Every structure is written in structure tokens, then in C-alpha cells.
Coordinates of C-alpha atoms in Angstrom, one line a residue:
X19 CA 13.1 -5.7 -21.7
X20 CA 11.4 -2.3 -21.6
X21 CA 7.7 -1.9 -22.3
X22 CA 7.2 -0.4 -25.7
X23 CA 6.5 3.3 -25.6
X24 CA 6.3 6.1 -28.1
X25 CA 9.2 8.4 -27.4
X26 CA 11.2 11.0 -29.3
X27 CA 13.3 8.2 -30.7
X28 CA 10.9 5.3 -30.8
X29 CA 7.6 4.7 -32.7
X30 CA 4.9 2.2 -31.9
X31 CA 2.2 0.4 -34.0
X32 CA -0.5 -1.7 -32.3
X33 CA -1.3 -4.9 -34.1
X34 CA -4.5 -5.7 -32.2
X35 CA -7.6 -6.6 -34.1
X36 CA -8.9 -9.5 -36.1
X37 CA -6.4 -12.2 -37.2
X38 CA -6.9 -15.3 -39.3
X39 CA -7.2 -18.3 -37.0
X40 CA -7.1 -22.1 -37.3
X41 CA -6.5 -25.0 -35.0
X42 CA -3.6 -27.3 -35.8
X43 CA -4.5 -29.9 -38.3
X44 CA -7.3 -27.8 -39.9
X45 CA -4.9 -26.3 -42.4
X46 CA -1.6 -27.3 -44.1
X47 CA 1.3 -29.1 -42.4
X48 CA 3.2 -25.8 -42.3
X49 CA 0.6 -23.1 -41.6
X50 CA 3.3 -20.4 -41.6
X51 CA 4.4 -21.2 -45.2
X52 CA 1.6 -19.2 -46.9
X53 CA -1.7 -17.5 -46.3
X54 CA -3.6 -19.4 -43.6
X55 CA -6.2 -21.6 -45.2
X56 CA -9.2 -20.7 -43.0
X57 CA -12.4 -18.7 -42.9
X58 CA -12.1 -18.2 -39.2
X59 CA -11.0 -14.9 -37.6
X60 CA -10.1 -14.4 -33.9
X61 CA -9.9 -11.2 -31.9
X62 CA -6.6 -10.1 -30.4
X63 CA -6.4 -9.6 -27.5
X64 CA -8.7 -12.4 -26.4
X65 CA -8.6 -16.0 -25.4
X66 CA -9.9 -18.0 -28.4
X67 CA -11.8 -20.6 -26.4
X68 CA -15.2 -18.8 -26.0
X69 CA -15.1 -16.9 -29.3
X70 CA -16.5 -19.8 -31.4
X71 CA -19.5 -22.1 -31.1
X72 CA -17.5 -25.2 -32.1
X73 CA -16.8 -27.3 -29.0
X74 CA -13.8 -28.8 -30.8
X75 CA -12.1 -25.4 -30.8
X76 CA -13.0 -24.6 -27.2
X77 CA -11.7 -28.0 -26.0
X78 CA -8.7 -28.2 -28.4
X79 CA -5.5 -29.3 -26.8
X80 CA -2.3 -28.3 -28.8
X81 CA -1.4 -25.7 -31.3
X82 CA -3.5 -23.0 -32.8
X83 CA -2.4 -20.5 -35.4
X84 CA -2.9 -16.8 -35.8
X85 CA -1.9 -14.8 -38.9
X86 CA -2.1 -11.3 -40.3
X87 CA -0.3 -9.1 -42.8
X88 CA 1.7 -6.2 -41.4
X89 CA 3.2 -3.3 -43.2
X90 CA 6.3 -1.7 -41.8
X91 CA 6.1 2.1 -41.7
X92 CA 8.2 3.8 -44.4
X93 CA 10.0 6.0 -41.9
X94 CA 11.7 3.2 -40.0
X95 CA 14.5 2.6 -42.6
X96 CA 17.3 3.6 -40.2
X97 CA 15.8 1.9 -37.1
X98 CA 15.6 -1.6 -35.7
X99 CA 12.1 -3.2 -36.2
X100 CA 10.8 -5.2 -33.2
X101 CA 7.7 -7.3 -32.9
X102 CA 6.5 -7.8 -29.3
X103 CA 3.9 -10.1 -27.7
X104 CA 2.6 -9.1 -24.3
X105 CA 1.8 -12.8 -23.8
X106 CA 1.1 -16.1 -25.7
X107 CA -0.5 -18.7 -23.5
X108 CA 1.3 -20.9 -22.9
X109 CA 4.0 -21.5 -25.6
X110 CA 4.5 -19.3 -28.6
X111 CA 6.3 -19.6 -31.9
X112 CA 6.6 -16.6 -34.3
X113 CA 7.2 -16.7 -38.0
X114 CA 8.0 -13.8 -40.4
X115 CA 6.9 -15.0 -43.8
X116 CA 8.5 -18.5 -43.9
X117 CA 11.1 -18.0 -41.2
X118 CA 10.8 -18.8 -37.5
X119 CA 12.2 -15.8 -35.6
X120 CA 11.2 -16.4 -31.9
X121 CA 10.0 -19.0 -29.5
X122 CA 8.8 -18.5 -25.9
X123 CA 7.5 -20.6 -23.1
X124 CA 5.4 -19.1 -20.3
X125 CA 1.9 -17.8 -20.8
X126 CA 1.8 -14.6 -18.9
X127 CA 5.0 -12.6 -19.6
X128 CA 6.1 -10.8 -22.7
X129 CA 8.7 -11.6 -25.3
X130 CA 10.0 -9.8 -28.4
X131 CA 12.3 -10.3 -31.4
X132 CA 14.3 -8.0 -33.7
X133 CA 13.0 -8.7 -37.2
X134 CA 14.9 -6.0 -39.0
X135 CA 16.8 -8.4 -41.3
X136 CA 13.6 -10.1 -42.3
X137 CA 11.5 -7.1 -43.4
X138 CA 11.7 -4.0 -45.5
X139 CA 10.4 -0.5 -44.6
X140 CA 7.2 0.4 -46.5
X141 CA 6.5 -3.2 -47.4
X142 CA 4.3 -5.9 -46.0
X143 CA 5.2 -9.2 -44.4
X144 CA 3.2 -12.2 -43.2
X145 CA 3.2 -12.6 -39.4
X146 CA 2.2 -16.0 -38.2
X147 CA 2.0 -17.0 -34.6
X148 CA 1.5 -20.5 -33.2
X149 CA 0.2 -20.8 -29.6
X150 CA 0.2 -24.1 -27.7
X151 CA -2.0 -24.5 -24.6
X152 CA -0.6 -27.8 -23.4
X153 CA 0.3 -28.2 -19.7
X154 CA 2.7 -30.8 -18.4
X155 CA 4.6 -31.6 -15.2
X156 CA 7.3 -29.1 -16.3
X157 CA 5.1 -26.1 -17.3
X158 CA 3.6 -23.4 -15.1
X159 CA 0.9 -24.0 -14.3
X160 CA 1.3 -27.8 -14.6
X161 CA -1.1 -30.4 -15.9
X162 CA -1.4 -33.7 -17.7
X163 CA -2.7 -34.8 -21.0
X164 CA -4.7 -38.0 -21.5
X165 CA -6.1 -39.6 -24.6
X166 CA -9.7 -40.9 -24.7
X167 CA -10.7 -44.2 -26.3
X168 CA -11.9 -42.4 -29.4
X169 CA -8.5 -40.6 -29.7
X170 CA -9.3 -37.2 -28.4
X171 CA -6.6 -35.5 -26.3
X172 CA -7.9 -34.0 -23.0
X173 CA -6.1 -31.6 -20.7
X174 CA -6.3 -32.1 -17.0
X175 CA -4.9 -29.7 -14.4
X176 CA -5.1 -29.0 -10.7
X177 CA -5.8 -25.3 -10.7
X178 CA -9.4 -24.1 -10.2
X179 CA -9.8 -21.8 -13.2
X180 CA -10.3 -22.4 -16.9
X181 CA -7.2 -22.9 -19.0
X182 CA -7.9 -20.1 -21.4
X183 CA -5.3 -19.8 -24.2
X184 CA -4.2 -17.8 -27.2
X185 CA -3.1 -14.2 -27.7
X186 CA -4.9 -12.7 -24.7
X187 CA -2.8 -9.5 -24.6
X188 CA -1.6 -7.0 -27.2
X189 CA 0.8 -7.4 -30.0
X190 CA 3.1 -4.5 -31.1
X191 CA 5.4 -3.5 -33.9
X192 CA 7.8 -0.8 -32.8
X193 CA 11.1 0.8 -33.8
X194 CA 14.1 1.7 -31.7
X195 CA 17.6 3.0 -32.5
X196 CA 20.4 0.5 -32.9
X197 CA 22.1 2.0 -29.8
X198 CA 19.4 2.1 -27.1
X199 CA 18.6 1.5 -23.5
X200 CA 17.7 -2.2 -23.0
X201 CA 16.8 -2.2 -19.4
X202 CA 16.2 0.2 -16.5
X203 CA 16.1 -0.5 -12.8
X204 CA 14.8 2.1 -10.3
X205 CA 15.2 1.8 -6.5
X206 CA 13.8 4.5 -4.2
X207 CA 14.1 5.5 -0.6
X208 CA 13.0 8.3 1.7
X209 CA 15.3 10.5 3.6
X210 CA 13.3 12.9 5.7
X211 CA 11.4 15.1 3.2
X212 CA 13.7 14.1 0.3
X213 CA 13.6 11.1 -1.9
X214 CA 16.6 9.2 -3.2
X215 CA 16.6 7.4 -6.6
X216 CA 19.2 4.8 -7.5
X217 CA 19.1 3.8 -11.1
X218 CA 20.8 1.3 -13.3
X219 CA 20.7 1.4 -17.1
X220 CA 21.7 -1.3 -19.4
X221 CA 22.4 -0.3 -23.0
X222 CA 22.5 -2.4 -26.2
X223 CA 26.2 -1.6 -26.5
X224 CA 28.5 0.5 -24.2
X225 CA 27.4 4.1 -24.5
X226 CA 27.2 7.3 -22.4
X227 CA 24.0 7.8 -20.5
X228 CA 22.4 10.8 -18.8
X229 CA 19.2 10.9 -16.8
X230 CA 16.7 13.5 -15.7
X231 CA 13.8 13.2 -13.2
X232 CA 10.6 15.0 -14.1
X233 CA 7.7 15.6 -11.7
X234 CA 4.1 15.1 -12.5
X235 CA 4.0 18.6 -14.2
X236 CA 7.0 17.8 -16.4
X237 CA 9.4 20.0 -14.4
X238 CA 12.9 18.7 -14.0
X239 CA 13.6 18.1 -10.3
X240 CA 16.9 16.1 -10.5
X241 CA 19.6 15.1 -13.0
X242 CA 22.5 12.8 -13.2
X243 CA 25.0 11.1 -15.5
X244 CA 26.3 7.6 -16.1
X245 CA 24.6 4.2 -16.6
X246 CA 24.5 3.7 -12.8
X247 CA 24.0 6.3 -10.2
X248 CA 21.8 8.1 -7.7
X249 CA 19.9 11.4 -7.6
X250 CA 18.1 13.2 -4.9
X251 CA 14.6 14.8 -5.1
X252 CA 14.1 17.5 -2.5
X253 CA 10.6 18.0 -1.1
X254 CA 9.6 14.7 -2.7
X255 CA 5.9 13.7 -3.0
X256 CA 5.9 10.0 -2.0
X257 CA 3.8 7.4 -3.7
X258 CA 1.2 6.3 -1.2
X259 CA -1.7 3.8 -1.1
X260 CA -4.7 5.7 -2.2
X261 CA -2.6 8.8 -3.1
X262 CA -0.4 7.9 -6.1
X263 CA 2.2 10.2 -7.4
X264 CA 4.5 9.3 -10.3
X265 CA 7.8 10.8 -11.5
X266 CA 9.4 10.1 -14.8
X267 CA 13.1 9.0 -15.2
X268 CA 14.1 10.2 -18.6
X269 CA 17.0 8.1 -19.8
X270 CA 19.0 9.4 -22.7
X271 CA 21.6 7.3 -24.5
X272 CA 24.2 9.4 -26.3
X273 CA 26.4 8.8 -29.4
X274 CA 29.5 9.7 -27.4
X275 CA 30.7 11.8 -24.5
X276 CA 28.8 15.1 -24.9
X277 CA 27.3 13.7 -28.1
X278 CA 23.8 13.8 -29.5
X279 CA 20.9 11.9 -28.0
X280 CA 20.4 8.7 -30.0
X281 CA 17.7 7.1 -27.8
X282 CA 15.3 8.5 -25.2
X283 CA 13.0 6.5 -23.0
X284 CA 11.0 7.6 -20.0
X285 CA 10.5 5.2 -17.1
X286 CA 7.6 6.1 -14.7
X287 CA 8.3 5.4 -11.0
X288 CA 7.1 6.3 -7.6
X289 CA 9.1 7.1 -4.5
X290 CA 8.1 4.8 -1.7
X291 CA 9.6 2.2 0.7
X292 CA 8.3 -1.2 1.8
X293 CA 9.5 -3.3 4.7
X294 CA 8.5 -5.9 7.3
X295 CA 9.1 -5.0 10.9
X296 CA 8.2 -7.8 13.4
X297 CA 4.6 -8.6 12.6
X298 CA 3.9 -5.3 10.8
X299 CA 3.9 -4.5 7.1
X300 CA 5.2 -1.0 6.5
X301 CA 4.8 1.3 3.5
X302 CA 6.7 4.5 3.8
X303 CA 7.4 3.5 7.4
X304 CA 3.7 3.4 8.3
X305 CA 1.7 0.2 9.1
X306 CA -0.5 -0.9 6.2
X307 CA -3.5 -3.1 6.4
X308 CA -4.5 -4.9 3.2
X309 CA -8.1 -4.9 2.2
X310 CA -9.2 -6.4 -1.1
X311 CA -9.3 -9.5 -3.2
X312 CA -7.7 -12.3 -5.0
X313 CA -8.8 -11.6 -8.6
X314 CA -8.7 -13.3 -12.0
X315 CA -8.3 -12.0 -15.5
X316 CA -11.6 -13.5 -16.5
X317 CA -14.5 -12.0 -18.4
X318 CA -17.3 -13.3 -20.6
X319 CA -16.3 -14.1 -24.2
X320 CA -12.8 -12.7 -23.8
X321 CA -11.7 -15.3 -21.3
X322 CA -8.3 -13.9 -20.1
X323 CA -8.2 -11.3 -22.9
X324 CA -7.2 -7.9 -21.5
X325 CA -10.0 -5.3 -21.9
X326 CA -9.5 -1.7 -20.9
X327 CA -13.2 -1.2 -20.2
X328 CA -13.2 -4.0 -17.6
X329 CA -10.0 -2.7 -16.2
X330 CA -11.5 0.7 -15.5
X331 CA -14.8 -0.7 -14.2
X332 CA -13.1 -3.2 -11.9
X333 CA -10.9 -0.5 -10.3
X334 CA -14.1 1.6 -9.9
X335 CA -15.7 -1.3 -8.1
X336 CA -12.7 -1.7 -5.9
X337 CA -12.7 2.0 -5.0
X338 CA -16.5 1.8 -4.3
X339 CA -16.1 -1.2 -2.0
X340 CA -13.1 0.3 -0.2
X341 CA -10.5 -2.2 -1.4
X342 CA -6.9 -0.9 -1.3
X343 CA -5.1 -3.9 -2.8
X344 CA -5.3 -7.2 -4.7
X345 CA -3.2 -10.3 -5.5
X346 CA -2.5 -11.2 -9.1
X347 CA -3.8 -14.7 -8.6
X348 CA -2.5 -16.9 -10.0
X349 CA -0.2 -15.5 -12.7
X350 CA 1.2 -12.1 -13.7
X351 CA -1.6 -9.8 -15.0
X352 CA -1.3 -7.6 -18.1
X353 CA 1.1 -4.8 -17.5
X354 CA -1.7 -2.3 -18.2
X355 CA -3.3 -3.4 -14.9
X356 CA -0.1 -2.6 -12.9
X357 CA 0.3 0.7 -14.7
X358 CA -3.3 1.6 -13.7
X359 CA -2.6 0.6 -10.1
X360 CA 0.5 2.8 -10.2
X361 CA -1.5 5.8 -11.3
X362 CA -4.4 5.2 -8.8
X363 CA -2.6 4.1 -5.6
X364 CA -3.8 0.5 -5.5
X365 CA -1.4 -1.9 -3.8
X366 CA -0.5 -5.2 -5.6
X367 CA 0.9 -8.6 -4.5
X368 CA 2.5 -9.9 -7.7
X369 CA 2.3 -13.6 -8.2
X370 CA 4.0 -16.1 -10.6
X371 CA 2.0 -18.8 -12.5
X372 CA 3.1 -21.5 -10.1
X373 CA -0.4 -22.8 -9.1
X374 CA -1.1 -26.5 -8.9
X375 CA 2.2 -27.7 -7.4
X376 CA 0.2 -29.8 -5.0
X377 CA -0.7 -33.4 -5.8
X378 CA -2.3 -33.8 -2.3
X379 CA -5.4 -32.1 -3.7
X380 CA -6.1 -35.2 -5.8
X381 CA -6.7 -36.9 -2.4
X382 CA -9.1 -34.2 -1.3
X383 CA -9.5 -32.9 2.2
X384 CA -10.1 -36.5 3.3
X385 CA -6.3 -37.1 2.8
X386 CA -6.4 -40.1 0.5
X387 CA -3.1 -41.4 -0.7
X388 CA -1.5 -39.5 -3.6
X389 CA 1.7 -39.4 -5.6
X390 CA 4.5 -37.4 -4.0
X391 CA 4.4 -33.8 -5.3
X392 CA 8.1 -33.3 -5.5
X393 CA 9.9 -36.2 -7.2
X394 CA 11.7 -37.1 -10.4
X395 CA 8.4 -38.3 -12.0
X396 CA 6.2 -35.4 -10.8
X397 CA 7.5 -31.8 -10.1
X398 CA 11.2 -32.0 -10.5
X399 CA 14.4 -30.1 -11.4
X400 CA 12.9 -29.2 -14.8
X401 CA 9.8 -27.8 -13.2
X402 CA 11.9 -25.7 -10.9
X403 CA 13.9 -24.4 -13.8
X404 CA 10.7 -23.3 -15.5
X405 CA 9.6 -21.8 -12.2
X406 CA 12.9 -19.9 -11.9
X407 CA 12.5 -18.5 -15.4
X408 CA 9.0 -17.4 -14.5
X409 CA 10.4 -15.6 -11.6
X410 CA 13.1 -13.9 -13.7
X411 CA 10.6 -12.7 -16.2
X412 CA 8.2 -11.5 -13.6
X413 CA 10.7 -9.4 -11.7
X414 CA 12.3 -8.1 -14.9
X415 CA 8.9 -6.9 -16.1
X416 CA 7.4 -5.5 -12.9
X417 CA 10.4 -4.3 -10.7
X418 CA 9.7 -0.6 -11.4
X419 CA 6.0 -0.6 -10.5
X420 CA 5.5 1.2 -7.2
X421 CA 2.2 -0.5 -6.8
X422 CA 3.9 -3.9 -6.5
X423 CA 4.9 -4.2 -2.8
X424 CA 5.4 -8.0 -2.5
X425 CA 6.3 -11.0 -4.7
X426 CA 4.3 -14.2 -4.3
X427 CA 6.3 -17.2 -5.7
X428 CA 3.5 -19.8 -5.6
X429 CA -0.1 -20.4 -4.7
X430 CA -1.0 -23.4 -2.5
X431 CA 2.1 -25.5 -3.1
X432 CA 2.4 -28.7 -1.1
X433 CA 4.6 -26.9 1.4
X434 CA 4.1 -29.6 4.0
X435 CA 5.5 -32.4 1.9
X436 CA 9.0 -33.9 1.8
X437 CA 11.0 -32.2 -0.9
X438 CA 9.2 -28.8 -0.6
X439 CA 12.2 -27.1 1.0
X440 CA 14.6 -28.4 -1.5
X441 CA 12.4 -27.2 -4.3
X442 CA 11.6 -23.7 -2.9
X443 CA 14.8 -22.6 -1.2
X444 CA 16.7 -21.9 -4.4
X445 CA 13.8 -20.0 -5.8
X446 CA 13.6 -17.8 -2.8
X447 CA 17.3 -17.1 -3.0
X448 CA 16.8 -16.3 -6.7
X449 CA 14.0 -13.8 -6.2
X450 CA 15.9 -12.0 -3.4
X451 CA 19.0 -11.8 -5.6
X452 CA 16.9 -10.2 -8.3
X453 CA 15.1 -7.8 -6.0
X454 CA 16.1 -7.1 -2.4
X455 CA 13.7 -4.3 -2.0
X456 CA 10.4 -6.2 -1.6
X457 CA 9.2 -8.8 0.8
X458 CA 8.6 -12.3 -0.5
X459 CA 5.7 -14.7 0.3
X460 CA 3.7 -17.7 -0.9
X461 CA 0.0 -18.6 -0.3
X462 CA -0.2 -21.7 1.9
X463 CA -2.9 -24.3 1.3
X464 CA -5.2 -25.6 4.1
X465 CA -3.2 -28.9 4.3
X466 CA -0.2 -26.9 5.4
X467 CA -0.4 -26.0 9.1
X468 CA 1.9 -24.1 11.4
X469 CA 3.3 -27.4 12.6
X470 CA 3.9 -29.3 9.4
X471 CA 4.8 -26.5 6.9
X472 CA 8.4 -26.9 5.8
X473 CA 9.2 -23.5 4.1
X474 CA 7.4 -20.7 5.9
X475 CA 10.6 -19.5 7.7
X476 CA 12.1 -18.7 4.2
X477 CA 9.6 -16.0 3.6
X478 CA 8.8 -12.5 5.0
X479 CA 5.0 -12.6 5.2
X480 CA 2.7 -15.6 5.9
X481 CA -0.1 -15.7 3.4
X482 CA -2.9 -18.2 4.3
X483 CA -5.7 -19.6 2.2
X484 CA -8.3 -20.8 4.6
X485 CA -12.0 -21.9 4.1
X486 CA -13.3 -22.7 7.5
X487 CA -17.0 -22.6 7.3
X488 CA -17.0 -23.7 3.6
X489 CA -14.8 -26.7 3.0
X490 CA -14.3 -27.4 6.7
X491 CA -17.1 -27.0 9.2
X492 CA -19.5 -26.3 6.4
X493 CA -22.5 -24.4 7.6
X494 CA -21.2 -24.2 11.2
X495 CA -19.9 -20.7 11.5
X496 CA -19.5 -20.7 15.2
X497 CA -17.0 -23.6 14.9
X498 CA -15.4 -22.1 11.8
X499 CA -14.7 -18.8 13.7
X500 CA -12.9 -20.8 16.4
X501 CA -10.9 -22.6 13.8
X502 CA -9.9 -19.4 12.1
X503 CA -8.7 -17.7 15.2
X504 CA -6.8 -20.8 16.5
X505 CA -5.1 -21.3 13.1
X506 CA -4.0 -17.7 12.9
X507 CA -2.7 -17.6 16.5
X508 CA -0.7 -20.8 15.9
X509 CA 1.1 -19.3 12.8
X510 CA 1.7 -16.0 14.7
X511 CA 3.1 -17.8 17.7
X512 CA 5.5 -20.0 15.7
X513 CA 6.8 -17.5 13.2
X514 CA 6.2 -14.0 14.6
X515 CA 5.6 -12.6 11.1
X516 CA 2.9 -10.6 9.5
X517 CA -0.1 -12.7 8.3
X518 CA -2.4 -11.9 5.4
X519 CA -5.5 -14.0 4.9
X520 CA -4.9 -14.3 1.2
X521 CA -8.0 -16.4 0.5
X522 CA -11.2 -16.9 2.4
X523 CA -14.7 -17.1 0.9
X524 CA -17.9 -18.9 0.3
X525 CA -19.8 -19.6 -2.9
X526 CA -23.1 -17.7 -3.3
X527 CA -25.7 -18.0 -6.1
X528 CA -27.1 -14.5 -6.8
X529 CA -30.7 -14.4 -5.8
X530 CA -30.6 -17.4 -3.5
X531 CA -31.9 -16.3 -0.1
X532 CA -32.8 -17.9 3.3
X533 CA -33.6 -16.8 6.8
X534 CA -31.1 -19.5 8.0
X535 CA -27.4 -19.8 7.5
X536 CA -27.6 -22.0 4.5
X537 CA -24.5 -22.4 2.3
X538 CA -24.8 -21.0 -1.2
X539 CA -27.2 -18.2 -0.1
X540 CA -26.2 -14.6 -0.3
X541 CA -26.9 -14.3 3.5
X542 CA -24.5 -17.2 4.3
X543 CA -21.7 -15.5 2.2
X544 CA -22.2 -12.4 4.3
X545 CA -22.3 -14.3 7.6
X546 CA -19.2 -16.3 6.6
X547 CA -17.2 -13.1 6.0
X548 CA -18.4 -11.5 9.2
X549 CA -17.2 -14.6 11.2
X550 CA -13.8 -14.5 9.6
X551 CA -13.5 -10.7 10.3
X552 CA -14.2 -11.1 13.9
X553 CA -11.4 -13.7 14.2
X554 CA -9.0 -11.5 12.2
X555 CA -9.6 -8.5 14.4
X556 CA -8.6 -10.5 17.5
X557 CA -5.2 -11.5 16.2
X558 CA -2.6 -8.8 16.2
X559 CA -0.4 -10.3 13.6
X560 CA -3.0 -10.2 10.9
X561 CA -2.2 -7.4 8.5
X562 CA -4.6 -8.0 5.7
X563 CA -7.6 -9.7 4.3
X564 CA -8.1 -10.7 0.6
X565 CA -11.5 -12.2 -0.1
X566 CA -11.7 -15.0 -2.6
X567 CA -12.8 -13.8 -5.1
X568 CA -13.5 -10.3 -6.5
X569 CA -15.9 -11.8 -9.2
X570 CA -17.2 -15.2 -10.2
X571 CA -15.0 -16.8 -12.8
X572 CA -15.0 -19.7 -15.2
X573 CA -13.6 -23.1 -14.3
X574 CA -13.4 -26.5 -16.1
X575 CA -15.2 -28.5 -13.4
X576 CA -18.8 -28.7 -14.2
X577 CA -19.9 -30.9 -11.3
X578 CA -18.5 -29.1 -8.3
X579 CA -18.6 -25.7 -10.1
X580 CA -21.9 -24.8 -11.6
X581 CA -21.0 -22.4 -14.4
X582 CA -17.8 -21.6 -12.7
X583 CA -16.6 -20.6 -9.2
X584 CA -19.2 -18.5 -7.4
X585 CA -17.1 -17.1 -4.6
X586 CA -17.1 -13.7 -6.1
X587 CA -18.7 -10.9 -4.2
X588 CA -19.5 -9.6 -7.7
X589 CA -21.0 -11.8 -10.4
X590 CA -19.0 -12.5 -13.5
X591 CA -20.6 -9.5 -15.2
X592 CA -19.8 -7.4 -12.2
X593 CA -23.1 -7.1 -10.4
X594 CA -22.8 -6.9 -6.6
X595 CA -24.0 -9.7 -4.4
X596 CA -25.1 -8.8 -0.8
X597 CA -21.6 -9.5 0.5
X598 CA -20.3 -6.6 -1.6
X599 CA -22.3 -4.1 0.5
X600 CA -21.2 -5.7 3.7
X601 CA -17.6 -5.5 2.8
X602 CA -18.1 -1.9 1.8
X603 CA -19.3 -1.1 5.3
X604 CA -16.2 -2.7 6.8
X605 CA -13.5 -1.6 4.4
X606 CA -14.4 2.0 3.9
X607 CA -14.1 2.5 7.6
X608 CA -10.7 1.0 7.8
X609 CA -8.7 3.2 5.5
X610 CA -5.7 0.9 5.5
X611 CA -5.5 0.7 9.3
X612 CA -5.9 -2.4 11.5
X613 CA -9.4 -2.6 13.1
X614 CA -9.7 -1.5 16.7
X615 CA -6.4 0.4 16.3
X616 CA -4.3 -2.7 16.7
X617 CA -0.8 -2.0 15.1

């Protein structure tokens, strides 16, 4: 599935704006069967939860309904008409007038449907979308639903961020020719000063294909023919972290051999290589040291709704602080985020929505008894099937982004439990079959140690989430620093792979200060980070540090989380805490290299 673009043969209409909105049960039994009977309107893109003052809407569990009237442009009479949703969190159903035309499960990847037979050019149709936010043991992320004594349905889940829902990304109406390119895959390599570009094009029906490569000025630098082939770019300008350079692969589908162009689509790409060598992570053959964050798609009012203004400002803050990378914790982000990273040379670890596959957290760090995480009654074959589909859709969408240098298949699964290997090994095999060009990892929870983890050998890079000095040895940073170094060395000694500290952090309330190392103060957050950094710098295998989190974010837990998770080095509205300036001093001096010159 190609991202909709305006091309010489394709046209694009954005359907963002205000849509009619209602929760299930507040209108007729078939909300799609006529105009939605509601006075409410919801912004698209945005999560619906924080838009309204009604608690019943914010806490609603189940279906909600969006509706608007759409007019098909008059000039599309000879084209296919497609409606595309960049995401519907977590389960979407689409109706054109009274007819259901599409259904999709998975809250963070796009889906589309050809509605040509249901609409007429120049005329209007009623577009109704149902979105269900329910999480179960076979959804990603997972959850459970309980019913209170007064009959209210409540959603419970294990991930530590708010379950925002709705149409949080853009909706599009676009046209394309009946014969067209359906999918494009670009794989690059470097050969001295030249770049090689292997491409594969899938067309809607068998048809001749030709390709051209354009540089950033629009000049043609290579050309080829056939739906599968390779071209060579002499004197190539590689895509580098901090120094992005993009080419365009112009794919033209022809009416016949030597015939006219019936479809044209340009796929941006960058020429770069990624590999793991021993305990080093290499981009274009050079060691790379990750500095940055785990982030969230989370802003006031919008929830997980994509916002270009926040996109620009967040990347400006990352540049200011010296971050060269981030992880899409804990789900695929809007594709606009990756496109921006492509253009600005920011490195991305791309993650599925598999967060919460760990029932041990219900026992807490004290290790109380809990249900087995992997079993027929908990996370089972159906869960893994949903996980596999999540992986397929992630790779299909993001495989051509040069900024994406590694796949992360899960965050904090119970990788030390029985059944973990049986669950994850087929998924690792799947993602390697889909893309052999990128390393694969997962982020290991604190319960999983170098001794009891059952799956680390399946992966290329060890990503560790560790909170010594916060959840363990709270307030005792001398002990915490010892724990960090010992833990890192144990993983390095056993597996001999690169290690990224994919999460480490401490909550800090803006404006809370102390002359002592007191948790929750801005000073303690700074001291906590400094203790971790000293440990990282002494362990050669460490190739990166991603602070948890870029900015404070909303959660559902109002007891342990006061107005959300406060581990951000920026507040939720993007004001810097003291830790931001401390990180800036460290990271702007590293420039992607390991401290102290360690390779």
C-alpha cells in the first residue's frame, strides 16, 4: 500500500476537519443508515477523549461514530476512487452511505478501500466511520474489560500511557488509474563512491514498468526498466544521520511495451547501509551512537492526534538538545513523522504496538504470583496472529524510510517466562523474511536479566529498559550506578551484542527543587541521568542511550501518576526541565560517537 501522493496521474483530497460525532447508543441502532443524529462535532485528526467535557465520552468503552458528507471531484470519472484512513484506533468500520465497505483491526497503521462502484463523480456521498477502542487479550496493545456494579464498562490495560482513541490521523480521498503501481520496495547499498538501488514494483495487473532516479535537484541520475531490477548512482550522496539526502524513484506504469504512461508515482528514498558488527552498530560502515528518547504521540487536547506544529517543534527541541534518534514507543507513529525524520537526518527505531505482553507487572517488582503471560487463556496463538499482522503492516508501510534503521517487535514482554520463545521465534523469523536489511530488537523489561531471558539470542541488538535509582535503589544513586554497570556488563558478556539503554529515567515535577538528592526534584532527575551516563561510558558494548521520556505524557493511573507520567525532560507543553540542559551539554558534544572514543 503506497502513501497517497499527488502525481501526474493521481489526485488527492484531504478530508480532515470537523466531523459529526456520537458515542454508540447515543443515536440510532444503525448510525450509518442516515445522517448522524447528534449535535456533537469532533476534530479529525485528534483523539476524541479530551475534546469534550463529558466524562462519559472520555471514559467510553466501545464504538464511537464519525460522519461527514464528501463530494467526489468531477474530473475523476475515468479513475478509481479510494478512501484511506491513516489510522483508526483500534478497530475501524467504514460505510459509504448504507453499505459497509471496509473493516480494519490495528490502531496505528493505515487502511484503504476502493469505493468506485459506490460513488459518482461530481456527486456527494455520506461517509460514516465506526471506531472501537476495546482492548482484549488478542489485541495489540492488549487489555481487559470489566463491568462495574452499576453496569458501566471499564477498560483495564498494562501499558503506562492513556488509551486515546478515534481518528487520530488524516483521512484522504484520492484517485488513481485502474492500472497502477500497488507497492514499491527500495533496497540500497554503497559501492565505493557509488550507490546501488534494487527495486521491486508490484502493479495492480501485469504491466510494463520503467523507473528513473532523480537527485535532490530533479536531475535524472539513473534509469532502468522492468518491475524488478537494479540501478547504479555514480558519485552518490549518502543519507547520513544529521545530513539527510533524498533521491526520488519515479515509477511509471505503461499501457504496453513502449506504450504511454498510465500511472506515475515517485517514491523518496535515501542511500545508506545499516549493519551490526560484533558489539558495534554501523550506519554506512561507521560506528553510530544513539542519543535521544523514547517518545509518545501525546499532546494536550489532541491526545494522540497528529499535529504538524508539534511535529516541527519537537524536532527543533531534539536538534537543540543534541538528540540524533528516537524510538516510536510504543506503536508506529504517523508516517509524517518518519518522512520528517527522513528529510532531517534523524534516526528512528520503529516499534510495533506490542506493549503490555507481560502479566508479571501485575505482581509488581515484589514478584507476587501472577497468571502465566503466555497461555491459551492469556496471550495465545490469536494474540500472536494479531502481532504478526501488526509486523506485516509496519514493515509494508515503513520499509522505504532511510531514517528507520531497526525494527523493535515488542516493548517489555515477559521474555523471561516459559512460552516466550515459542511466542516470539516465529515473529522474528517473519520480520526477517519481510526485511533482511535492518537489525531487529525488542526492549527488555527489568524482570528479564541476562541469566533468565529466553529470547535475546534471537535478536541483533539488546535494548534494555532499566530504572536503577528510581524503581530500584530509589534515592540511592551510588548503589544504582553500580547496578547499572553490573547489569550492562552481564548482558555484554553473555551475548556479545550491541546494547542500547532504551529506557532510563526519573520523574520530576517542574519547579520542585532541593539541595539534596530527593526523588521527584529537578536536581534528582539530573543526578540520576549523570549516574547512568557514567556507567554507560565504562561499558564498551553500549551503543546508545534513549532517555524515558522526551516529554511528560498522559496516563490512566491517577494514584501513582499525578497528571500523567512525569519522566519527560520537557513538560507536556514542551518546556524544558533542568535535565534538558544537562543532556544538551552531554549530547551536543558526542555527535554520534561513543564517549571517550570507545568504539
